[in-house]
Short mmCIF file of C-alpha atoms and ligand atoms in Angstrom, two decimals:
data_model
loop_
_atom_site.label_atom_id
_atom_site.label_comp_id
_atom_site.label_asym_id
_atom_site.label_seq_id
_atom_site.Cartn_x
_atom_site.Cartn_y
_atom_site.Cartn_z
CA UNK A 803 104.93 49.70 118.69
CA UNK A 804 105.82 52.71 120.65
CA UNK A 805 109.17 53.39 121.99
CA UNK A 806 107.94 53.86 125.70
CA UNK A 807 108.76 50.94 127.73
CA UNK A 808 107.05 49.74 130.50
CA UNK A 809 107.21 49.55 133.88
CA UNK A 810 106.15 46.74 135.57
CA UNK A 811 104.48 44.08 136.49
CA UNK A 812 103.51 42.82 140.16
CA UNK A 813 101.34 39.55 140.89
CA UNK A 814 100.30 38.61 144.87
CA UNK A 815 98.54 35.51 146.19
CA UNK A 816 97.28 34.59 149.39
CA UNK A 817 95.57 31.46 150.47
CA UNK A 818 96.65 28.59 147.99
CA UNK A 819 98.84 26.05 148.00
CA UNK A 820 99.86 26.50 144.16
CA UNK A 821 100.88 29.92 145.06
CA UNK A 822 103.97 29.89 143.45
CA UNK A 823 102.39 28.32 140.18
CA UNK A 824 99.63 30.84 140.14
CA UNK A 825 102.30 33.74 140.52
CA UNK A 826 104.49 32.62 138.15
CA UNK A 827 101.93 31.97 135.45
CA UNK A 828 100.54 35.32 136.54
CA UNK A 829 103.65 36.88 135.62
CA UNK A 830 103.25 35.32 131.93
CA UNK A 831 100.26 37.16 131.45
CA UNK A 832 101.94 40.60 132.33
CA UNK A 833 105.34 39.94 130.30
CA UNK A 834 104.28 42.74 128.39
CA UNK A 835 104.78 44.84 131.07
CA UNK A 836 108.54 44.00 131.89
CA UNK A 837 111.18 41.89 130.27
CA UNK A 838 114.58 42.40 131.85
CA UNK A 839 113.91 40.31 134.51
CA UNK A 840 111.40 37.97 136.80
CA UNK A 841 111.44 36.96 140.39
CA UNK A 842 108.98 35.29 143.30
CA UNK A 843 109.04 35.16 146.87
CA UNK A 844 106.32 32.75 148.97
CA UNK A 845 106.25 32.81 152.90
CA UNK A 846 107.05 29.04 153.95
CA UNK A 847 104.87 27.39 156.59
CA UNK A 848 108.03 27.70 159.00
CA UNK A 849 107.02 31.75 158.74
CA UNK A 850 110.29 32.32 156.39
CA UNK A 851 110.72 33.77 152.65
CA UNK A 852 112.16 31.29 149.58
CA UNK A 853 112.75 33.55 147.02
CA UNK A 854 114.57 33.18 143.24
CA UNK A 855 115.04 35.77 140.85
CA UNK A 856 116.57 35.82 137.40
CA UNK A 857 117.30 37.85 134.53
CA UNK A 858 114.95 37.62 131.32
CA UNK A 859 111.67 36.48 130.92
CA UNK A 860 108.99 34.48 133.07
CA UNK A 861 109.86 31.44 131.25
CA UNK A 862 113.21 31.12 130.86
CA UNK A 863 114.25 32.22 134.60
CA UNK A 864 111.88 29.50 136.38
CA UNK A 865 111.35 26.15 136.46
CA UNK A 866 109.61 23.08 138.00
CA UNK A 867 112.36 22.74 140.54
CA UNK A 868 113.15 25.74 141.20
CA UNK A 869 109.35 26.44 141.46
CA UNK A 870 109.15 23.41 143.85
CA UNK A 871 111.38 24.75 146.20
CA UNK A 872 109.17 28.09 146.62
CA UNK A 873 106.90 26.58 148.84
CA UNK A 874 104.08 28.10 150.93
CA UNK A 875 100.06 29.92 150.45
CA UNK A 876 101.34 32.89 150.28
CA UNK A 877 104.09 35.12 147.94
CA UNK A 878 104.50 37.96 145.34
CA UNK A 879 105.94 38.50 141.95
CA UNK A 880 107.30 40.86 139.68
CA UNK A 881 108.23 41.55 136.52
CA UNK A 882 110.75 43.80 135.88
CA UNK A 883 111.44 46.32 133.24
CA UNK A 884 113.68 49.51 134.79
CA UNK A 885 112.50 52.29 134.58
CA UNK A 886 114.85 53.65 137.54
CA UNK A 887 118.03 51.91 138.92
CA UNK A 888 120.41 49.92 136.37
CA UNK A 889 120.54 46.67 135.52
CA UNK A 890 121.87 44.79 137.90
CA UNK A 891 120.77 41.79 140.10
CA UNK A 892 120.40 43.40 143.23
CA UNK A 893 117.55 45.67 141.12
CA UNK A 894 115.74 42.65 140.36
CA UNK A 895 112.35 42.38 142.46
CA UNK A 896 110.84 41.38 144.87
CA UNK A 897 113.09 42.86 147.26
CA UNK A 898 112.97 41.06 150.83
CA UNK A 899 114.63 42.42 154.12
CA UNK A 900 114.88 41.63 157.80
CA UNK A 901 114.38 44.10 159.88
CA UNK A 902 112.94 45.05 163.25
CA UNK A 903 109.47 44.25 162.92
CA UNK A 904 110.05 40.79 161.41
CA UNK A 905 110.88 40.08 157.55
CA UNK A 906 109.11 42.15 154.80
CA UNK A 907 109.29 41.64 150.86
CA UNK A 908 108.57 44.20 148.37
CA UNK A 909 106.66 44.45 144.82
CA UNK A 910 106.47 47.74 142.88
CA UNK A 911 105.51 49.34 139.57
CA UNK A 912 105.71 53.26 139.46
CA UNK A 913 108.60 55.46 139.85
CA UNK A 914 109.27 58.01 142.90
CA UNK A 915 109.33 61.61 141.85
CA UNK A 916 111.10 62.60 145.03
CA UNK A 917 113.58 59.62 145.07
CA UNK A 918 116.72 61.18 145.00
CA UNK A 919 116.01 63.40 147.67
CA UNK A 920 114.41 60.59 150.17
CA UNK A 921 117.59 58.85 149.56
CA UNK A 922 120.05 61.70 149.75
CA UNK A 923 118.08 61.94 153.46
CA UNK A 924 118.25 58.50 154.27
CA UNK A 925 121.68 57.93 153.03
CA UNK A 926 122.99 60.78 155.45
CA UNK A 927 121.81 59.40 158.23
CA UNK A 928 122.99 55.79 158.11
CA UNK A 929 120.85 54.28 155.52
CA UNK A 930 122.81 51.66 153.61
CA UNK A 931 121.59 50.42 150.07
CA UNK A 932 121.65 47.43 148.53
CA UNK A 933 120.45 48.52 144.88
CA UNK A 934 119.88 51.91 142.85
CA UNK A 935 115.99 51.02 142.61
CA UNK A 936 113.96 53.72 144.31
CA UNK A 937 111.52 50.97 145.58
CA UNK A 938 114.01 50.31 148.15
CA UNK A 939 113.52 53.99 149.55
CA UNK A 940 110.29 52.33 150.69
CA UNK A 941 111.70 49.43 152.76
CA UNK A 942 114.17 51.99 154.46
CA UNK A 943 111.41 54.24 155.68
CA UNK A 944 109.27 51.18 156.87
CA UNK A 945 112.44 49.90 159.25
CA UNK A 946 113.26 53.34 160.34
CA UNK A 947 109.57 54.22 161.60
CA UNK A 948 108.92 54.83 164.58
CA UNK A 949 105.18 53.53 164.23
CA UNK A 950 104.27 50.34 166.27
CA UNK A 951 102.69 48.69 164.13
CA UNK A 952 103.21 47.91 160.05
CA UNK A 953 99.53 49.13 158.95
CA UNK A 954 101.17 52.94 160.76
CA UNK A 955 103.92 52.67 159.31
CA UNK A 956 103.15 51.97 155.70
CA UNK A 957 100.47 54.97 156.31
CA UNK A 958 103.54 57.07 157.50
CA UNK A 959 105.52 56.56 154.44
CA UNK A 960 102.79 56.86 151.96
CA UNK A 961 102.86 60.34 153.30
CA UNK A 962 106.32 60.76 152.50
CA UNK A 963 106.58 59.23 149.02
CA UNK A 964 105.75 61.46 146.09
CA UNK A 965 104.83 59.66 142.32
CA UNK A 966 103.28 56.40 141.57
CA UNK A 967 103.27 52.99 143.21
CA UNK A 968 101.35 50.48 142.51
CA UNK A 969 102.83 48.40 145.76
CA UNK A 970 102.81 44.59 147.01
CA UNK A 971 104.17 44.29 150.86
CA UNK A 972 104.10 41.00 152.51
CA UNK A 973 104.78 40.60 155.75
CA UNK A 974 104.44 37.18 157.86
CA UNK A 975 100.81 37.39 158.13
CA UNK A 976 99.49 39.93 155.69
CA UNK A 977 99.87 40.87 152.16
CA UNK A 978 99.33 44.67 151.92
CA UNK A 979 98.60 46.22 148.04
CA UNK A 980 99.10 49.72 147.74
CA UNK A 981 98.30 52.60 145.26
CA UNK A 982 99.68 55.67 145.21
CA UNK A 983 97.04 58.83 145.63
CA UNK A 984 96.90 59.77 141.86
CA UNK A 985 96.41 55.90 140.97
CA UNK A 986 99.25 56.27 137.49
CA UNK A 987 99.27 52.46 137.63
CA UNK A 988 96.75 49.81 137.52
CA UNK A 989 95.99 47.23 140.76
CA UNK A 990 92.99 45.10 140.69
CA UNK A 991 91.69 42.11 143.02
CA UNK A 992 90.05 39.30 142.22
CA UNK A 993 89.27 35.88 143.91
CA UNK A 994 90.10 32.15 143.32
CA UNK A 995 88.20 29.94 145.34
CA UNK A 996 89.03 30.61 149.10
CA UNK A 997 92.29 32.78 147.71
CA UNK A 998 92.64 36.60 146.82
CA UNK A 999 94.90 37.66 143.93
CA UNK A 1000 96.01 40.78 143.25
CA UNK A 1001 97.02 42.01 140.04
CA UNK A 1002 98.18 44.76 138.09
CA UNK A 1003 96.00 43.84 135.12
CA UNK A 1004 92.77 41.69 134.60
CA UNK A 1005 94.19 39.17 131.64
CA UNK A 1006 96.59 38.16 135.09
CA UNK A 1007 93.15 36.71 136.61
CA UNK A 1008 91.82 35.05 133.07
CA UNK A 1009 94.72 32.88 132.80
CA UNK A 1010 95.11 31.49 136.68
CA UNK A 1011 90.75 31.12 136.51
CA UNK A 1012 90.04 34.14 139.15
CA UNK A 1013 87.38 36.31 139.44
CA UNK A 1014 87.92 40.16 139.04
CA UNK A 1015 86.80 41.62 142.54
CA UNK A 1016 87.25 45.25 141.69
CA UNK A 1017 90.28 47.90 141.05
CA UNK A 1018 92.09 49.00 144.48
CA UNK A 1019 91.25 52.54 144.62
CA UNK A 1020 94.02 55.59 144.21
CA UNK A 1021 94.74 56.08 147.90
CA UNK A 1022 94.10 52.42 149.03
CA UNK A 1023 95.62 50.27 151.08
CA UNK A 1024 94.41 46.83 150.70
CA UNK A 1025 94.86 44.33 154.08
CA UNK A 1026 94.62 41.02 153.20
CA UNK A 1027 95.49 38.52 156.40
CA UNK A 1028 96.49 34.59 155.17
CA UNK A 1029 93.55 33.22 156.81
CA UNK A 1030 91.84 35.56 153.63
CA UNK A 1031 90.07 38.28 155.47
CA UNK A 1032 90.72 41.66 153.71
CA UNK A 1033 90.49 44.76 155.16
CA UNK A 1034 90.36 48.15 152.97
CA UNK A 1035 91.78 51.81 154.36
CA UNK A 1036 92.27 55.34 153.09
CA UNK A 1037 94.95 56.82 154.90
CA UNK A 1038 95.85 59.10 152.09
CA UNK A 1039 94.01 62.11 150.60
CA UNK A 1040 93.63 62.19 146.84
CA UNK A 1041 93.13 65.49 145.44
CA UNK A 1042 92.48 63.94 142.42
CA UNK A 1043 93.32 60.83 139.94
CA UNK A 1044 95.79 60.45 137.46
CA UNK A 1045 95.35 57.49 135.94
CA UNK A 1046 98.31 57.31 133.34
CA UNK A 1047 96.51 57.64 129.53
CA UNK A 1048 99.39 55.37 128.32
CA UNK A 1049 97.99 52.30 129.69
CA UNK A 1050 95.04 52.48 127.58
CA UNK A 1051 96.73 53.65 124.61
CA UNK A 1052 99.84 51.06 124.45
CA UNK A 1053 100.83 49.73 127.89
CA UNK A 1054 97.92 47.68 129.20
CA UNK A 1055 96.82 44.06 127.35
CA UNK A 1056 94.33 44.45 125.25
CA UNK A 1057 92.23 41.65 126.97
CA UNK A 1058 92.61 43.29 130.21
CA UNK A 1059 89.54 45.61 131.92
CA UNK A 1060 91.31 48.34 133.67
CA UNK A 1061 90.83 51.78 135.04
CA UNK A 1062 87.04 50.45 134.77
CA UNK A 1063 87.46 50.38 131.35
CA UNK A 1064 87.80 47.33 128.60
CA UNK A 1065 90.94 47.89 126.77
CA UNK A 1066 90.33 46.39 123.52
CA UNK A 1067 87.04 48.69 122.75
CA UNK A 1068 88.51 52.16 124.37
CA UNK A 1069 91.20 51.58 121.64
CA UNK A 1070 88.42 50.76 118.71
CA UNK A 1071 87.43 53.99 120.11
CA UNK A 1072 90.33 55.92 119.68
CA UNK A 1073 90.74 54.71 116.17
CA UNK A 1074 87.24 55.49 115.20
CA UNK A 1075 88.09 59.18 116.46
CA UNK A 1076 90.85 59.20 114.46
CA UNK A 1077 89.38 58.15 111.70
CA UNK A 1078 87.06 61.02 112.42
CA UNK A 1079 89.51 63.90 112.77
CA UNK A 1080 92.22 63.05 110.13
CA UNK A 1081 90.63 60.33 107.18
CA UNK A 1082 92.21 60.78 103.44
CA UNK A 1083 90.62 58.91 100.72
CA UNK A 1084 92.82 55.66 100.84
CA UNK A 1085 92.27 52.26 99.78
CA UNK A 1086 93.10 49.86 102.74
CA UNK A 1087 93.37 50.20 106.48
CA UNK A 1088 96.58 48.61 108.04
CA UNK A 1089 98.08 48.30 111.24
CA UNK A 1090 101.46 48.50 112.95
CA UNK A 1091 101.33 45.20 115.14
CA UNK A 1092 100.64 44.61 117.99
CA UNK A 1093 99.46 47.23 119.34
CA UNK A 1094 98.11 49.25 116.98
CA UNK A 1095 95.34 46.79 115.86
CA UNK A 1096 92.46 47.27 117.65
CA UNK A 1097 92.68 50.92 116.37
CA UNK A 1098 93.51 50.40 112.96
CA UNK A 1099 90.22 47.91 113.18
CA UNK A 1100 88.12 51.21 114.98
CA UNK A 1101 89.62 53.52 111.92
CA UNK A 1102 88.33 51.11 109.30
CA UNK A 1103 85.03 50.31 110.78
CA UNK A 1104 84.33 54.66 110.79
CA UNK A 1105 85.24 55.02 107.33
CA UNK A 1106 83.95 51.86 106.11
CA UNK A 1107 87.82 50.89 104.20
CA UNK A 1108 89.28 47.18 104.59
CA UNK A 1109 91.53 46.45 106.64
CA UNK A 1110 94.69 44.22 105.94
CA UNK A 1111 97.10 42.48 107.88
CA UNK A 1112 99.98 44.02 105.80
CA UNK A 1113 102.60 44.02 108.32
CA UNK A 1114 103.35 40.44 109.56
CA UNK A 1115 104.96 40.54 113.09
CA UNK A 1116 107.53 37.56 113.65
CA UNK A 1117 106.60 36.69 117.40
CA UNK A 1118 110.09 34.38 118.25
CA UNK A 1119 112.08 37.57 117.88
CA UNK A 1120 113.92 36.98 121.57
CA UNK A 1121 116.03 39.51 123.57
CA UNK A 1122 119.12 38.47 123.16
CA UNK A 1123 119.16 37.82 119.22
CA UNK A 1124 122.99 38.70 117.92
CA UNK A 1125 123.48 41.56 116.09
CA UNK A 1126 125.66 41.15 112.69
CA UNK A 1127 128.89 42.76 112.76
CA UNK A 1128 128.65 44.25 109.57
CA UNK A 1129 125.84 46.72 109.92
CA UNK A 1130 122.22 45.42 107.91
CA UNK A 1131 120.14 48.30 107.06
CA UNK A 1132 116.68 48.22 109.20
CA UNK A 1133 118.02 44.30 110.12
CA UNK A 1134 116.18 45.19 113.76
CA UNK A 1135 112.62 46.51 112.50
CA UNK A 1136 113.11 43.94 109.32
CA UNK A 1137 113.40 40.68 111.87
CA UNK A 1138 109.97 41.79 113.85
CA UNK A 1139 108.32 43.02 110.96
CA UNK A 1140 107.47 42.33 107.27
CA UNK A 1141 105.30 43.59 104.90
CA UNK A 1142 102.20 41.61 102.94
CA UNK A 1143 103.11 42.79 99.39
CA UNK A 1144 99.74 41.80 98.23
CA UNK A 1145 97.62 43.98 100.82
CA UNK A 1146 99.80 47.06 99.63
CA UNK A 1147 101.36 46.87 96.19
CA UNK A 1148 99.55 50.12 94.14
CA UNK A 1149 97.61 50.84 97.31
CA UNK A 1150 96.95 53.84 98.93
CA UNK A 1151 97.64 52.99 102.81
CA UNK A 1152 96.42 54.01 106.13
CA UNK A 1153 98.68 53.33 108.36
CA UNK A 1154 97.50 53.48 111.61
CA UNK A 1155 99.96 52.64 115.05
CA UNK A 1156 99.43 53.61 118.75
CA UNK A 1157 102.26 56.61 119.26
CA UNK A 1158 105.27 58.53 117.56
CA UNK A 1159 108.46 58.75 119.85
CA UNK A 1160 111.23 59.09 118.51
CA UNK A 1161 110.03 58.34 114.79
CA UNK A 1162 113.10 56.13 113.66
CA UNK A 1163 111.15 53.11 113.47
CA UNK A 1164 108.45 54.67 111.80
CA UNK A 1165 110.99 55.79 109.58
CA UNK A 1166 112.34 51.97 108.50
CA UNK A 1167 108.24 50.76 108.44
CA UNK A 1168 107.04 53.17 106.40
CA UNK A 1169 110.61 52.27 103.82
CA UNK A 1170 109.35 48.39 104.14
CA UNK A 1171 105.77 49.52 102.91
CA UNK A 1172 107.25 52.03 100.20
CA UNK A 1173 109.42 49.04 98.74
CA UNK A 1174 106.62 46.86 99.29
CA UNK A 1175 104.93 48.60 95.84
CA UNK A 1176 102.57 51.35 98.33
CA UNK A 1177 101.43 54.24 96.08
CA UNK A 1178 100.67 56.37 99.41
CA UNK A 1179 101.57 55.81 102.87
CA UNK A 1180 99.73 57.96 104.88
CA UNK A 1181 100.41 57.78 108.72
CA UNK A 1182 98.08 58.06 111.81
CA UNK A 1183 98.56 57.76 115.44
CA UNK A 1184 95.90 57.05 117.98
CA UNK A 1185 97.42 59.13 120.45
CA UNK A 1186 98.50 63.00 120.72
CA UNK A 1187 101.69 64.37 119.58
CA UNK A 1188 104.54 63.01 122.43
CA UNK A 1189 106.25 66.35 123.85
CA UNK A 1190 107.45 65.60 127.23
CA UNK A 1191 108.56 62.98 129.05
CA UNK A 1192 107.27 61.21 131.95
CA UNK A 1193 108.49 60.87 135.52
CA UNK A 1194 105.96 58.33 137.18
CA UNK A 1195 107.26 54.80 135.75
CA UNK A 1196 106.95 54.94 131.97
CA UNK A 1197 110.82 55.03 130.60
CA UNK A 1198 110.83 57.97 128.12
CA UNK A 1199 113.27 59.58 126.48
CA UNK A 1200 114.27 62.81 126.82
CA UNK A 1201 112.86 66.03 125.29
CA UNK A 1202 115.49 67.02 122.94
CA UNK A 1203 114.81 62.80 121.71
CA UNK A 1204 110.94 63.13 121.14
CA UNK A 1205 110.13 64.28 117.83
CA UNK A 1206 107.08 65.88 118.32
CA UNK A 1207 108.97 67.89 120.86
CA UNK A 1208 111.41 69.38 118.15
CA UNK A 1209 109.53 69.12 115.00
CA UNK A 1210 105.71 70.84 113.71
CA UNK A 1211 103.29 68.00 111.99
CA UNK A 1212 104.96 68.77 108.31
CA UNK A 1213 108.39 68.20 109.41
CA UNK A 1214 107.44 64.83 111.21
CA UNK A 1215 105.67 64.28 108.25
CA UNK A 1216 108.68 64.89 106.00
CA UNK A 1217 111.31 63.08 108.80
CA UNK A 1218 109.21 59.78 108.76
CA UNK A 1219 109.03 59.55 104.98
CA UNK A 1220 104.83 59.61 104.71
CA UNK A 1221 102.33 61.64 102.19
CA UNK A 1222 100.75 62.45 105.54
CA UNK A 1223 100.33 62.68 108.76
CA UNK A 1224 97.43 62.78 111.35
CA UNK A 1225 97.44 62.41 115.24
CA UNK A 1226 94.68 61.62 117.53
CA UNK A 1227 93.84 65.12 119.13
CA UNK A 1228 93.86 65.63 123.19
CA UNK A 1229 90.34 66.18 122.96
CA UNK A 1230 89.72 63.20 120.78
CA UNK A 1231 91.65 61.07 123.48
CA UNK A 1232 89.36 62.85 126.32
CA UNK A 1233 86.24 61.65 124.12
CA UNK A 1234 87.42 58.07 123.68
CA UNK A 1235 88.05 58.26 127.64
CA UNK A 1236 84.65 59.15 127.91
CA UNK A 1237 83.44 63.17 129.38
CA UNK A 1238 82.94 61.35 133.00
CA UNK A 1239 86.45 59.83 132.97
CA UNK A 1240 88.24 61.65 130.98
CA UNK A 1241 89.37 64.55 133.65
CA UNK A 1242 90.70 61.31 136.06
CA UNK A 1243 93.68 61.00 133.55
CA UNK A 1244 97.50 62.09 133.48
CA UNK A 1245 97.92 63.66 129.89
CA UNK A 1246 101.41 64.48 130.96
CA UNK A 1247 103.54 63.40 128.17
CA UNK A 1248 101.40 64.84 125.33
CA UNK A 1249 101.09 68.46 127.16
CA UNK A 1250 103.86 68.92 129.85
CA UNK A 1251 100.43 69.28 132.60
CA UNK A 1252 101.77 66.43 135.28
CA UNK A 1253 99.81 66.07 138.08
CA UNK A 1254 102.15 66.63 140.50
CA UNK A 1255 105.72 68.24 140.89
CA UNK A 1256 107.86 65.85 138.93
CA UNK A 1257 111.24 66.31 141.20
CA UNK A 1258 112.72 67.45 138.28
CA UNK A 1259 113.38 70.63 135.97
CA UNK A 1260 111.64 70.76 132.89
CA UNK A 1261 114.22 70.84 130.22
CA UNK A 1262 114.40 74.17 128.44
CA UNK A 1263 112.96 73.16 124.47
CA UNK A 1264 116.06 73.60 121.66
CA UNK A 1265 116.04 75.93 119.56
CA UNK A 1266 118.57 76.17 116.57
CA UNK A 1267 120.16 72.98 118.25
CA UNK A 1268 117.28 70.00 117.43
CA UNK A 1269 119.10 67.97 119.88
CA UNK A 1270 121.67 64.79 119.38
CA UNK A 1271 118.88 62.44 119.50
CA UNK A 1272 117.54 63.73 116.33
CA UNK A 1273 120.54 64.47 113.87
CA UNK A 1274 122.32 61.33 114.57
CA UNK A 1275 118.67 59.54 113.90
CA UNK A 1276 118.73 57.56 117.10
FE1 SF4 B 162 101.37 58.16 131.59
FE2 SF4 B 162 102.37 60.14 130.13
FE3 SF4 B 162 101.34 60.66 132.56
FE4 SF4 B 162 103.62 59.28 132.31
S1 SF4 B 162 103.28 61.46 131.75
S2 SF4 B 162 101.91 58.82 133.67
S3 SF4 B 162 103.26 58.10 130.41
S4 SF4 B 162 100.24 59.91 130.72
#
């Protein structure tokens, strides 16, 4: 339940008929990894884009008509949660453009570091924008090159981007997948029949019946021509990876195999690690649903405790629900979550979720399970203490807004309202990631160590002053 948002999520298919259908049920799969809004654009046998593109989720933006009229083999989706640029249509993805080397149409998750600066450039000498998405920086640099062909000129500008992209171009004959150098986000392909898919996560491919091919590399751009022929290039030199550690820990389904690694057991993992490094005697394991599990079930297989479904999650909870205008204490956490008085009346509980943020909803959980008739509530995370914020397409608050940036372990301890407190370690997350992987990872948000220069200062840490974020309890 952590209070990072995702992202995004991007869906391309060459080669089938249905390829509309397959993208848009494709996007279903990854509406975990952007809500705000969905869009699809297919090539047309005439060699031009139908596009449509709406606010809100997969399934209430589409449908059978409107999905009629994209017709064609080929297209790309997205799904759409910003992470930089407001919200506002023109933001909403794919973008598609005419320029001089024919019509392109754009797909991306990540988030430029050196955005503002590319754009400042571009802006000064003629460029023109259409939205306040970075992703658009892209398009501009592809219709300005000089490069004859598209293949150079996508080489040219990943040379010129800093941060991560996990990229879908299509063009009138090719669909080109991208990912940045580091590799922050996911991108797999898989097969369906004669047609290639590409992904940003695996439980994308379960649900439309195709085969997982293999992760595109960090570095990789993936060719793929309609007639299906793929062809596979490195024009970019990766010093090393990054993938982001926040996919596995919250981001990424748990169904999904990514980063060569099955989500569901790396996060049994964690919480068995946990388990190891911070156990109290207690009496039942819970979890904080969804996400946190597959980590509570880790923590109560290591210590050998039951674990309880003591937190109900209310899955209808939409969007655009209408807040009361007389203010309901905890009404928000209360309408996604309630507790299972049986599982924790005179208990002591393990509580076990994914991450900390900002701590206010741990706050109102751990009230529910104290009125619920708890003896103990005793807290764990499966991930490190959250002390920075991250600039490569995870939306994160700022510094002076992250509790474990402000506070020690007692006084998150004492701020949430638990008798204690325990956090995954670094080293414990290195472990779960296993000592061959583990150094391939961004740890960036849990010890200020980014990969790369992050565009930005680093803000200087309060001192006295514990930041708005924290005294007004936001
Ligand atoms: Fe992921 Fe954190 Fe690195 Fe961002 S800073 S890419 S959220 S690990």
């Amino acid at each position: 339940m952590a209070g990072f948002r995702e992202e995004c999520g991007v869906v391309g298919v060459v080669g089938d008929k249905e390829a509309a259908n397959l993208i848009y049920l494709s996007l279903y799969a990854l509406q975990h990894r952007g809500q705000e809004a969905a869009g699809i654009v297919t090539l047309n046998k005439e060699g031009s884009f139908s596009g449509h593109k709406a606010f809100g989720l997969v399934g209430d933006g589409f449908n059978k008509d409107i999905l009629d009229k994209l017709e064609g083999k080929v297209g790309i989706g997205h799904n759409r949660y910003s992470t930089a640029g407001g919200k506002m249509v023109q933001n909403i993805q794919p973008f598609s453009f005419n320029t001089a080397i024919g019509s392109l149409a754009i797909a991306h998750n990540g988030n430029l570091t050196n955005a503002s600066q590319l754009r400042k450039d571009l802006e000064k000498s003629g460029s023109i924008f259409q939205s306040t998405s970075d992703t658009e920086i892209f398009m501009h640099l592809l219709a300005r090159s000089n490069e004859e062909s598209i293949l150079e000129r996508i080489i040219e500008v990943m040379k010129v981007v800093k941060g991560a992209y996990s990229l879908l171009l299509l063009t009138k004959d090719r669909l080109f997948a991208l990912r940045d150098p580091f590799g922050f986000r996911p991108l797999v392909l898989g097969r369906r029949g004669e047609a290639v898919v590409v992904v940003s996560e695996t439980c994308a491919l379960d649900l439309i019946d195709a085969e997982f091919e293999r992760e595109i590399a960090p570095g990789e751009v993936v060719e793929i021509h309609n007639d299906g022929s793929v062809k596979s290039y490195f024009p970019v030199e990766s010093s090393r990876k990054a993938f982001c550690s926040f996919e596995p820990i919250y981001f990424a389904r748990p169904d999904s195999q990514i980063f060569n690694e099955e989500i569901y057991e790396l996060r049994k993992k964690m919480g068995a690690i946990l388990a190891r490094e911070s156990h109290v005697d207690a009496d039942v394991v819970i979890a904080v649903p969804d996400s946190g599990v597959p980590m509570a079930l880790g923590y109560g297989n290591q210590t050998g405790l039951p674990m309880e479904l003591g937190l109900v999650r209310n899955h209808y909870v939409g969007r655009t629900f209408i807040e009361p205008s007389q203010s309901i204490r905890d009404f928000g956490v209360k309408l996604k979550l309630n507790p299972v008085m049986s599982c924790l009346k005179d208990k002591r509980v393990i509580v076990v979720d994914d991450s900390l943020v900002r701590g206010t909803t741990s706050v109102k959980i751990l009230r529910m399970i104290r009125q619920a008739g708890a003896r103990e509530i005793h807290m764990r995370l499966g991930s490190p203490p959250i002390t920075h914020s991250c600039y490569f397409g995870v939306d994160t608050p700022e510094r002076s807004q992250l509790l474990a940036a402000q506070r020690d372990v007692e006084e998150m301890r004492d701020f949430i309202g638990a008798d204690s407190l325990g956090f995954l370690s670094i080293e414990g997350l290195k472990e779960a990631l296993g000592a061959a992987n583990s150094h391939n990872y961004c740890y960036g948000c849990f010890n200020g160590d980014y990969p790369e220069d992050t565009g930005r200062e680093i803000e200087p840490q309060p001192t006295d002053d514990r930041g708005p974020g924290l005294r007004s309890g936001i």
